[in-house]
Amino acid sequence: MTTVVAVDESTGNPFALSHLDVLESEAVHIFREVAGEFERPVILFSGGKDSIVMLHLALKAFAPAAVPFSLLHVDTGHNFPEVLEYRDRTVAEHSLRLHVASVQDYIDDGRLRERPDGTRNPLQTVPLTEAIQELRFDAVFGGGRRDEEKARAKERVFSLRDEFSQWDPRRQRPELWQLYNGRHAPGEHVRVFPLSNWTELDVWQYIAREGIELPEIYYAHEREVFRRSGMWLTAGDWGGPKDGESVETRLIRYRTVGDMSCTGAVDSDAATIDAVIAEIAASRLTERGATRADDKLSEAAMEDRKREGYF
Amino acid sequence: MTTGTTAEQLSATSLLRFATAGSVDDGKSTLVGRLLHDSKSVLADQLEAVELASARRGQEAPDLALLTDGLRAEREQGITIDVAYRYFATPRRRFILADTPGHVQYTRNMVTGASTAELTVILVDARNGVVEQTRRHAALAALLRVPHVVLAVNKMDLADWSEPVFAAIAEEFTAYAASIGVPEITTIPISALVGDNVVSPSANMDWYGGPTILEHLETVPVGSDPGGHPARFPVQYVIRPQTAEHPDYRGYAGQIASGVLRVGDPVTVLPSGLTSTISGIDVLGTPVDVAWAPQSVTLLLGDDLDVSRGDLIAPSDAAPATTQDVEATVCHLHERPLKVGARVLLKHSTRTVKAVVKRLPYRIDLTRGLEHEDEPGEFGVNDIGTVVLRTSEPLPLDAYADSRLTGSFLLIDPADGTTLTAGMAGEAFAARTATAAGDAAGDDEGWDF
C-alpha cells in the first residue's frame, strides 16, 4: 500500500486530459476505425455495464448521426428480466436494430444439450458463432477488458478469428501504435475490444461522469437468493434452489450481469453510484472472482472458451 | 488506492503507459509482481489462485510469475510468450504496463510494447552490469523514441548494497544511452525481491537520494506538449446524418495525432492539396473552439471539399510534404521474410496503399554498437534495418522523430493480411541525425509521440 498524497497535476498544462478522457478518445478512435474499414460490424450487447458503456461511446463517436452498427444479443434463456427490459427500452430509444441469438432455441430443437450443472454461459459460444456466420458480420465489438482475466490480458484490440471463430493466442497479429490491421479472408471476422485498456473502476467512473443509466440490479436491493458453490444466486425457474439449498432474502447487488445460473451477487448496501465506486475501490476480490462460477471450472477456463470462439 | 479517495479524485488522475524490458532471470517478473501487489492490484482471489497453482506444482512459496503468465502454454513451459497488458493505479495516476517477455522473441515484442509507451524500465542484474541485452533494450527505446528511460539496477541485495557498483553501472549505461540519443535517463538501485526502492525507499541504501520506481512513475510528465508541434488530423470517417435536424452536416471524424486545432485555422487537405478553414469542432457531440491531441473530435470545414477517409488535414502553414518514395527504419515482425521486390500494403494512419520494396540498404546489429550489414537481401523475424519503398499514391508522411503517429506505418501481406513489418519514417537514431545535422548529441528537440 502506498501512502502518496494526491497532487494537482494540471498545474501549468492547459492541454492536460484526465485518464477517462484519454480512454474515451481511444475507444472512439477504435469505433471509427471499424466503421471506416468494415462492411458489416455488430455490437455484442448483453445489457451489462460494459456493453452499455460501449453503446454510449458509439453514440458519441458518430453524433449527430446514428450509430452505423446493429446490436447482437446472445440470450441464454436465463437472463435477468430487468436486463431484458433495459435492452428493449434502449434499442427503441436509439432506433437501433437488434439481433437475438437464443440458447433456448438451440436446446429446444436439440442442437445444444443442457449441461448437468445447469450452467448456460459456455453454451453461448455456438449460437454466437453461428449468428456471426449466418448474418455475415465481419467485425464484432465485445466489451471484454484486459484487466478481467489473465488470458484476456493477452488479447489484442483487433482479434482475428477464423471461420470457426477460433482464437489462437500464438498467432495473434502484433499491434503497434494505433495502427489496427483488420484485414481478413471471407468467412473470417475480427473481434474488436474498444474497452481493452479500461478497468472495472474506469467503467464505473465513466458511468458516473456521463450519468449513464444501468439496469437496477447493479445497485443494492433486496432479493431472494440461495447459496451455491460459495455464491449467492437468484432463485427462479431456471434451476434453483435444489434440495439442500434454501432461499433467503438478502440485501445484494450484482457486479457483473450474465446468465442467472452462474452470475453471483455480492452482499452490498451500495445503492448509489458513489457508493458502488467506493465499494469497488475497497474490494479485495476481482469482479470475476467474486461473481463468476464458470471461470473457476479450471485454471485455463477463459482461455479454453476463447479458443472456441467465446468473446 | 485508499477507501478515502473520492470519485472525483479518482477520475481526475492522469494515465501513464509504460513498458518493461529485461533478460530472463534479472527479476522482471518479481518487479512487476511487486508493483501490482503493492498497489493493491493483485486481489485476494488472484493471489489464492496463484497459491493453489504453486502448491499443485510442489512449490513452497507462491510463484508471482503465475500472476502474469496467463496462457496454458506459458504455464506449461514456465515462459512468457507474448506481450501482456497490466493495469494498476495509485491515487496519483493510472498505469498501463506493457509487460514484454525477455526471451528470444524479445525484439518484436519489445517494439510492440514500446510503440505506445511513454516510459521504459530496463532492468539489469547488479552482479552482471550492462550486458549485450541491456544495450539492445536501450537501442530499441531510442529507436522507438520512448521519451523516458529508467535503468533499474536490480538485486542490489546481492551486491552488498554497494554505491560504487551502482554508480559504475549507471555511468556506463547513461553514456551508452545518451550516445544513441535516449533523451532522458533515470537510474535507480533496487531490490525487487526485498522491495527496496520499488515502492518504499531503501533503508539499506541511504546513499541514494532519488525517487523509488513507483514515485518516478507517478511524477514523470505524461503527454507531450501539443502546443509545441504542428497539428495532424487523419480523417477516419465522414459523418453525414442527412436528417431533418442536420440536413447539411458534413463532419470529418478523427483523433488529433499531434498539435492543437482551433476554429478559424486555415487548413490544407492532403494529398489533394485543397485548402479551407476550420468552421467548427465537435468533441463527441459538443461544439468547442479548440481541441488538441489525443482528443477524438469531428471537424467542420468552411468549404465543400472532397475529403474522405485516408486524407490528412493539417495547418496550411505547417503541412507535411507528400512523397511516394519512403525511407524508413523497420522492425520485421513475422517469420515470413521481407525481400527486395516484395509487393506489400502500407498502412499509414488511416490510409492503406500499395507499395513495393525497392531496396533494403542495411541491417542493424543493435548489440554491436549499431554496426551495419549492407544490402542483406531480406529481413527475417526480429531483424531491424532500413528500407526504401515506392508507394502507389503520395503519402503525407512525417519523420518518426517529429511524430510517432504520423511517422509510423505497417507493412501488410496483401495475400492474407498478415502484419509483416513495423516502420518508422526517416533516420533511425536521434544521435545519427544530430551528428549529420551538426547538432549536439542529447539535444531532445523534436522528441514527441
PDB file of C-alpha atoms in Angstrom, chain B residues 215-374:
ATOM      1  CA  GLU B 215       7.460   7.567  -7.187  1.00  0.00           C
ATOM      2  CA  HIS B 216       9.170   8.182 -10.518  1.00  0.00           C
ATOM      3  CA  LEU B 217       6.327   6.516 -12.443  1.00  0.00           C
ATOM      4  CA  GLU B 218       3.862   8.722 -10.587  1.00  0.00           C
ATOM      5  CA  THR B 219       5.636  12.005 -11.229  1.00  0.00           C
ATOM      6  CA  VAL B 220       7.225  11.728 -14.675  1.00  0.00           C
ATOM      7  CA  PRO B 221       5.489  14.204 -17.022  1.00  0.00           C
ATOM      8  CA  VAL B 222       2.930  12.482 -19.271  1.00  0.00           C
ATOM      9  CA  GLY B 223       1.675  13.531 -22.653  1.00  0.00           C
ATOM     10  CA  SER B 224       3.610  15.737 -24.975  1.00  0.00           C
ATOM     11  CA  ASP B 225       3.085  19.453 -25.218  1.00  0.00           C
ATOM     12  CA  PRO B 226       0.556  19.722 -28.053  1.00  0.00           C
ATOM     13  CA  GLY B 227       1.318  23.442 -28.276  1.00  0.00           C
ATOM     14  CA  GLY B 228       4.851  22.754 -29.482  1.00  0.00           C
ATOM     15  CA  HIS B 229       4.012  20.654 -32.555  1.00  0.00           C
ATOM     16  CA  PRO B 230       2.111  21.231 -35.795  1.00  0.00           C
ATOM     17  CA  ALA B 231      -1.375  19.735 -35.871  1.00  0.00           C
ATOM     18  CA  ARG B 232      -2.039  16.479 -37.713  1.00  0.00           C
ATOM     19  CA  PHE B 233      -5.569  15.188 -38.247  1.00  0.00           C
ATOM     20  CA  PRO B 234      -6.009  11.891 -40.136  1.00  0.00           C
ATOM     21  CA  VAL B 235      -9.607  11.628 -41.357  1.00  0.00           C
ATOM     22  CA  GLN B 236     -11.139   8.354 -40.173  1.00  0.00           C
ATOM     23  CA  TYR B 237     -14.745   8.622 -41.198  1.00  0.00           C
ATOM     24  CA  VAL B 238     -17.151  11.137 -42.721  1.00  0.00           C
ATOM     25  CA  ILE B 239     -20.210  11.822 -40.579  1.00  0.00           C
ATOM     26  CA  ARG B 240     -23.271  12.816 -42.642  1.00  0.00           C
ATOM     27  CA  PRO B 241     -26.533  12.415 -40.707  1.00  0.00           C
ATOM     28  CA  GLN B 242     -28.755  13.657 -43.581  1.00  0.00           C
ATOM     29  CA  THR B 243     -31.623  14.026 -41.134  1.00  0.00           C
ATOM     30  CA  ALA B 244     -34.269  16.767 -40.885  1.00  0.00           C
ATOM     31  CA  GLU B 245     -32.390  18.166 -37.912  1.00  0.00           C
ATOM     32  CA  HIS B 246     -28.955  18.075 -39.629  1.00  0.00           C
ATOM     33  CA  PRO B 247     -29.624  18.184 -43.380  1.00  0.00           C
ATOM     34  CA  ASP B 248     -26.250  19.654 -44.361  1.00  0.00           C
ATOM     35  CA  TYR B 249     -23.920  18.415 -41.614  1.00  0.00           C
ATOM     36  CA  ARG B 250     -20.718  17.024 -43.064  1.00  0.00           C
ATOM     37  CA  GLY B 251     -18.137  16.335 -40.367  1.00  0.00           C
ATOM     38  CA  TYR B 252     -14.715  14.736 -40.575  1.00  0.00           C
ATOM     39  CA  ALA B 253     -14.220  12.367 -37.655  1.00  0.00           C
ATOM     40  CA  GLY B 254     -10.768  11.520 -36.368  1.00  0.00           C
ATOM     41  CA  GLN B 255      -8.323  11.582 -33.487  1.00  0.00           C
ATOM     42  CA  ILE B 256      -5.895  14.503 -33.411  1.00  0.00           C
ATOM     43  CA  ALA B 257      -2.486  12.837 -33.817  1.00  0.00           C
ATOM     44  CA  SER B 258      -0.476  15.858 -32.720  1.00  0.00           C
ATOM     45  CA  GLY B 259      -0.810  19.567 -32.033  1.00  0.00           C
ATOM     46  CA  VAL B 260      -3.735  21.907 -31.477  1.00  0.00           C
ATOM     47  CA  LEU B 261      -6.642  22.809 -33.787  1.00  0.00           C
ATOM     48  CA  ARG B 262      -8.709  25.991 -33.453  1.00  0.00           C
ATOM     49  CA  VAL B 263     -11.849  27.249 -35.153  1.00  0.00           C
ATOM     50  CA  GLY B 264     -10.716  29.689 -37.846  1.00  0.00           C
ATOM     51  CA  ASP B 265      -7.412  27.911 -38.604  1.00  0.00           C
ATOM     52  CA  PRO B 266      -6.554  27.790 -42.326  1.00  0.00           C
ATOM     53  CA  VAL B 267      -6.003  24.134 -43.244  1.00  0.00           C
ATOM     54  CA  THR B 268      -4.817  22.041 -46.176  1.00  0.00           C
ATOM     55  CA  VAL B 269      -6.165  18.600 -47.043  1.00  0.00           C
ATOM     56  CA  LEU B 270      -3.558  16.079 -48.192  1.00  0.00           C
ATOM     57  CA  PRO B 271      -2.789  14.516 -50.572  1.00  0.00           C
ATOM     58  CA  SER B 272      -5.177  16.654 -52.709  1.00  0.00           C
ATOM     59  CA  GLY B 273      -3.734  19.987 -51.509  1.00  0.00           C
ATOM     60  CA  LEU B 274      -7.191  21.619 -51.303  1.00  0.00           C
ATOM     61  CA  THR B 275      -7.482  24.394 -48.722  1.00  0.00           C
ATOM     62  CA  SER B 276     -10.198  25.667 -46.392  1.00  0.00           C
ATOM     63  CA  THR B 277     -10.683  26.902 -42.839  1.00  0.00           C
ATOM     64  CA  ILE B 278     -11.968  25.098 -39.757  1.00  0.00           C
ATOM     65  CA  SER B 279     -15.515  26.359 -39.232  1.00  0.00           C
ATOM     66  CA  GLY B 280     -16.362  24.144 -36.276  1.00  0.00           C
ATOM     67  CA  ILE B 281     -15.026  21.485 -33.930  1.00  0.00           C
ATOM     68  CA  ASP B 282     -17.232  18.970 -32.121  1.00  0.00           C
ATOM     69  CA  VAL B 283     -15.794  16.959 -29.251  1.00  0.00           C
ATOM     70  CA  LEU B 284     -18.084  13.915 -29.339  1.00  0.00           C
ATOM     71  CA  GLY B 285     -21.199  15.957 -29.950  1.00  0.00           C
ATOM     72  CA  THR B 286     -20.269  19.144 -28.086  1.00  0.00           C
ATOM     73  CA  PRO B 287     -19.026  22.225 -30.034  1.00  0.00           C
ATOM     74  CA  VAL B 288     -15.715  23.721 -28.839  1.00  0.00           C
ATOM     75  CA  ASP B 289     -13.308  26.436 -30.048  1.00  0.00           C
ATOM     76  CA  VAL B 290     -10.095  24.492 -29.557  1.00  0.00           C
ATOM     77  CA  ALA B 291      -9.057  20.822 -29.398  1.00  0.00           C
ATOM     78  CA  TRP B 292      -5.734  19.019 -29.101  1.00  0.00           C
ATOM     79  CA  ALA B 293      -4.003  15.637 -29.258  1.00  0.00           C
ATOM     80  CA  PRO B 294      -5.053  12.954 -28.407  1.00  0.00           C
ATOM     81  CA  GLN B 295      -8.705  14.057 -28.468  1.00  0.00           C
ATOM     82  CA  SER B 296     -11.151  12.310 -30.809  1.00  0.00           C
ATOM     83  CA  VAL B 297     -13.138  15.073 -32.492  1.00  0.00           C
ATOM     84  CA  THR B 298     -15.158  15.959 -35.584  1.00  0.00           C
ATOM     85  CA  LEU B 299     -14.003  18.855 -37.803  1.00  0.00           C
ATOM     86  CA  LEU B 300     -16.283  21.016 -39.913  1.00  0.00           C
ATOM     87  CA  LEU B 301     -14.740  22.948 -42.818  1.00  0.00           C
ATOM     88  CA  GLY B 302     -15.831  26.269 -44.303  1.00  0.00           C
ATOM     89  CA  ASP B 303     -15.848  24.956 -47.878  1.00  0.00           C
ATOM     90  CA  ASP B 304     -17.447  21.951 -49.542  1.00  0.00           C
ATOM     91  CA  LEU B 305     -14.396  19.860 -50.374  1.00  0.00           C
ATOM     92  CA  ASP B 306     -13.964  16.278 -51.448  1.00  0.00           C
ATOM     93  CA  VAL B 307     -12.487  14.850 -48.232  1.00  0.00           C
ATOM     94  CA  SER B 308     -12.642  11.194 -47.282  1.00  0.00           C
ATOM     95  CA  ARG B 309     -11.112   8.515 -45.048  1.00  0.00           C
ATOM     96  CA  GLY B 310      -7.362   8.400 -45.511  1.00  0.00           C
ATOM     97  CA  ASP B 311      -6.911  12.141 -46.040  1.00  0.00           C
ATOM     98  CA  LEU B 312      -4.836  14.208 -43.638  1.00  0.00           C
ATOM     99  CA  ILE B 313      -5.887  17.696 -42.517  1.00  0.00           C
ATOM    100  CA  ALA B 314      -3.004  19.939 -41.399  1.00  0.00           C
ATOM    101  CA  PRO B 315      -2.399  23.657 -40.818  1.00  0.00           C
ATOM    102  CA  SER B 316      -1.737  25.310 -44.185  1.00  0.00           C
ATOM    103  CA  ASP B 317       1.476  26.905 -42.889  1.00  0.00           C
ATOM    104  CA  ALA B 318       2.846  23.641 -41.449  1.00  0.00           C
ATOM    105  CA  ALA B 319       1.579  20.872 -43.719  1.00  0.00           C
ATOM    106  CA  PRO B 320       3.868  17.902 -44.357  1.00  0.00           C
ATOM    107  CA  ALA B 321       5.251  17.213 -47.819  1.00  0.00           C
ATOM    108  CA  THR B 322       3.809  14.199 -49.609  1.00  0.00           C
ATOM    109  CA  THR B 323       6.004  11.509 -51.101  1.00  0.00           C
ATOM    110  CA  GLN B 324       5.845   8.199 -52.952  1.00  0.00           C
ATOM    111  CA  ASP B 325       9.411   7.359 -52.002  1.00  0.00           C
ATOM    112  CA  VAL B 326       9.588   6.250 -48.396  1.00  0.00           C
ATOM    113  CA  GLU B 327      12.827   5.714 -46.491  1.00  0.00           C
ATOM    114  CA  ALA B 328      12.388   4.204 -43.083  1.00  0.00           C
ATOM    115  CA  THR B 329      13.800   2.070 -40.333  1.00  0.00           C
ATOM    116  CA  VAL B 330      11.795  -1.082 -39.787  1.00  0.00           C
ATOM    117  CA  CYS B 331      11.452  -3.957 -37.366  1.00  0.00           C
ATOM    118  CA  HIS B 332      10.398  -7.111 -39.157  1.00  0.00           C
ATOM    119  CA  LEU B 333       7.735  -8.904 -37.123  1.00  0.00           C
ATOM    120  CA  HIS B 334       6.895 -12.104 -38.963  1.00  0.00           C
ATOM    121  CA  GLU B 335       8.580 -15.435 -39.693  1.00  0.00           C
ATOM    122  CA  ARG B 336       7.875 -14.875 -43.391  1.00  0.00           C
ATOM    123  CA  PRO B 337      10.878 -12.785 -44.554  1.00  0.00           C
ATOM    124  CA  LEU B 338      10.675  -9.359 -46.210  1.00  0.00           C
ATOM    125  CA  LYS B 339      12.566  -9.396 -49.511  1.00  0.00           C
ATOM    126  CA  VAL B 340      13.645  -6.850 -52.101  1.00  0.00           C
ATOM    127  CA  GLY B 341      10.941  -6.698 -54.763  1.00  0.00           C
ATOM    128  CA  ALA B 342       8.124  -7.707 -52.405  1.00  0.00           C
ATOM    129  CA  ARG B 343       4.719  -6.185 -53.124  1.00  0.00           C
ATOM    130  CA  VAL B 344       3.045  -5.190 -49.894  1.00  0.00           C
ATOM    131  CA  LEU B 345       0.344  -2.959 -48.471  1.00  0.00           C
ATOM    132  CA  LEU B 346       1.455   0.033 -46.441  1.00  0.00           C
ATOM    133  CA  LYS B 347      -0.893   1.238 -43.700  1.00  0.00           C
ATOM    134  CA  HIS B 348      -0.153   4.813 -42.620  1.00  0.00           C
ATOM    135  CA  SER B 349      -2.587   6.429 -40.150  1.00  0.00           C
ATOM    136  CA  THR B 350      -5.991   5.931 -41.820  1.00  0.00           C
ATOM    137  CA  ARG B 351      -4.679   5.281 -45.323  1.00  0.00           C
ATOM    138  CA  THR B 352      -3.653   1.939 -46.864  1.00  0.00           C
ATOM    139  CA  VAL B 353      -1.767   1.965 -50.199  1.00  0.00           C
ATOM    140  CA  LYS B 354       0.162  -0.498 -52.345  1.00  0.00           C
ATOM    141  CA  ALA B 355       3.928  -0.423 -52.077  1.00  0.00           C
ATOM    142  CA  VAL B 356       6.955  -2.264 -53.412  1.00  0.00           C
ATOM    143  CA  VAL B 357      10.197  -2.879 -51.527  1.00  0.00           C
ATOM    144  CA  LYS B 358      12.861  -1.226 -53.731  1.00  0.00           C
ATOM    145  CA  ARG B 359      15.899  -1.709 -51.515  1.00  0.00           C
ATOM    146  CA  LEU B 360      16.983  -2.992 -48.140  1.00  0.00           C
ATOM    147  CA  PRO B 361      20.089  -0.817 -47.693  1.00  0.00           C
ATOM    148  CA  TYR B 362      21.271  -2.306 -44.409  1.00  0.00           C
ATOM    149  CA  ARG B 363      20.513  -4.384 -41.355  1.00  0.00           C
ATOM    150  CA  ILE B 364      21.461  -3.010 -37.928  1.00  0.00           C
ATOM    151  CA  ASP B 365      23.091  -5.109 -35.239  1.00  0.00           C
ATOM    152  CA  LEU B 366      21.816  -3.461 -32.082  1.00  0.00           C
ATOM    153  CA  THR B 367      24.176  -5.319 -29.787  1.00  0.00           C
ATOM    154  CA  ARG B 368      27.370  -4.358 -31.562  1.00  0.00           C
ATOM    155  CA  GLY B 369      27.325  -0.581 -31.399  1.00  0.00           C
ATOM    156  CA  LEU B 370      24.791  -0.266 -34.207  1.00  0.00           C
ATOM    157  CA  GLU B 371      27.047  -1.971 -36.747  1.00  0.00           C
ATOM    158  CA  HIS B 372      25.609  -2.417 -40.224  1.00  0.00           C
ATOM    159  CA  GLU B 373      25.377  -5.251 -42.660  1.00  0.00           C
ATOM    160  CA  ASP B 374      24.932  -3.765 -46.141  1.00  0.00           C
TER     161      ASP B 374
END
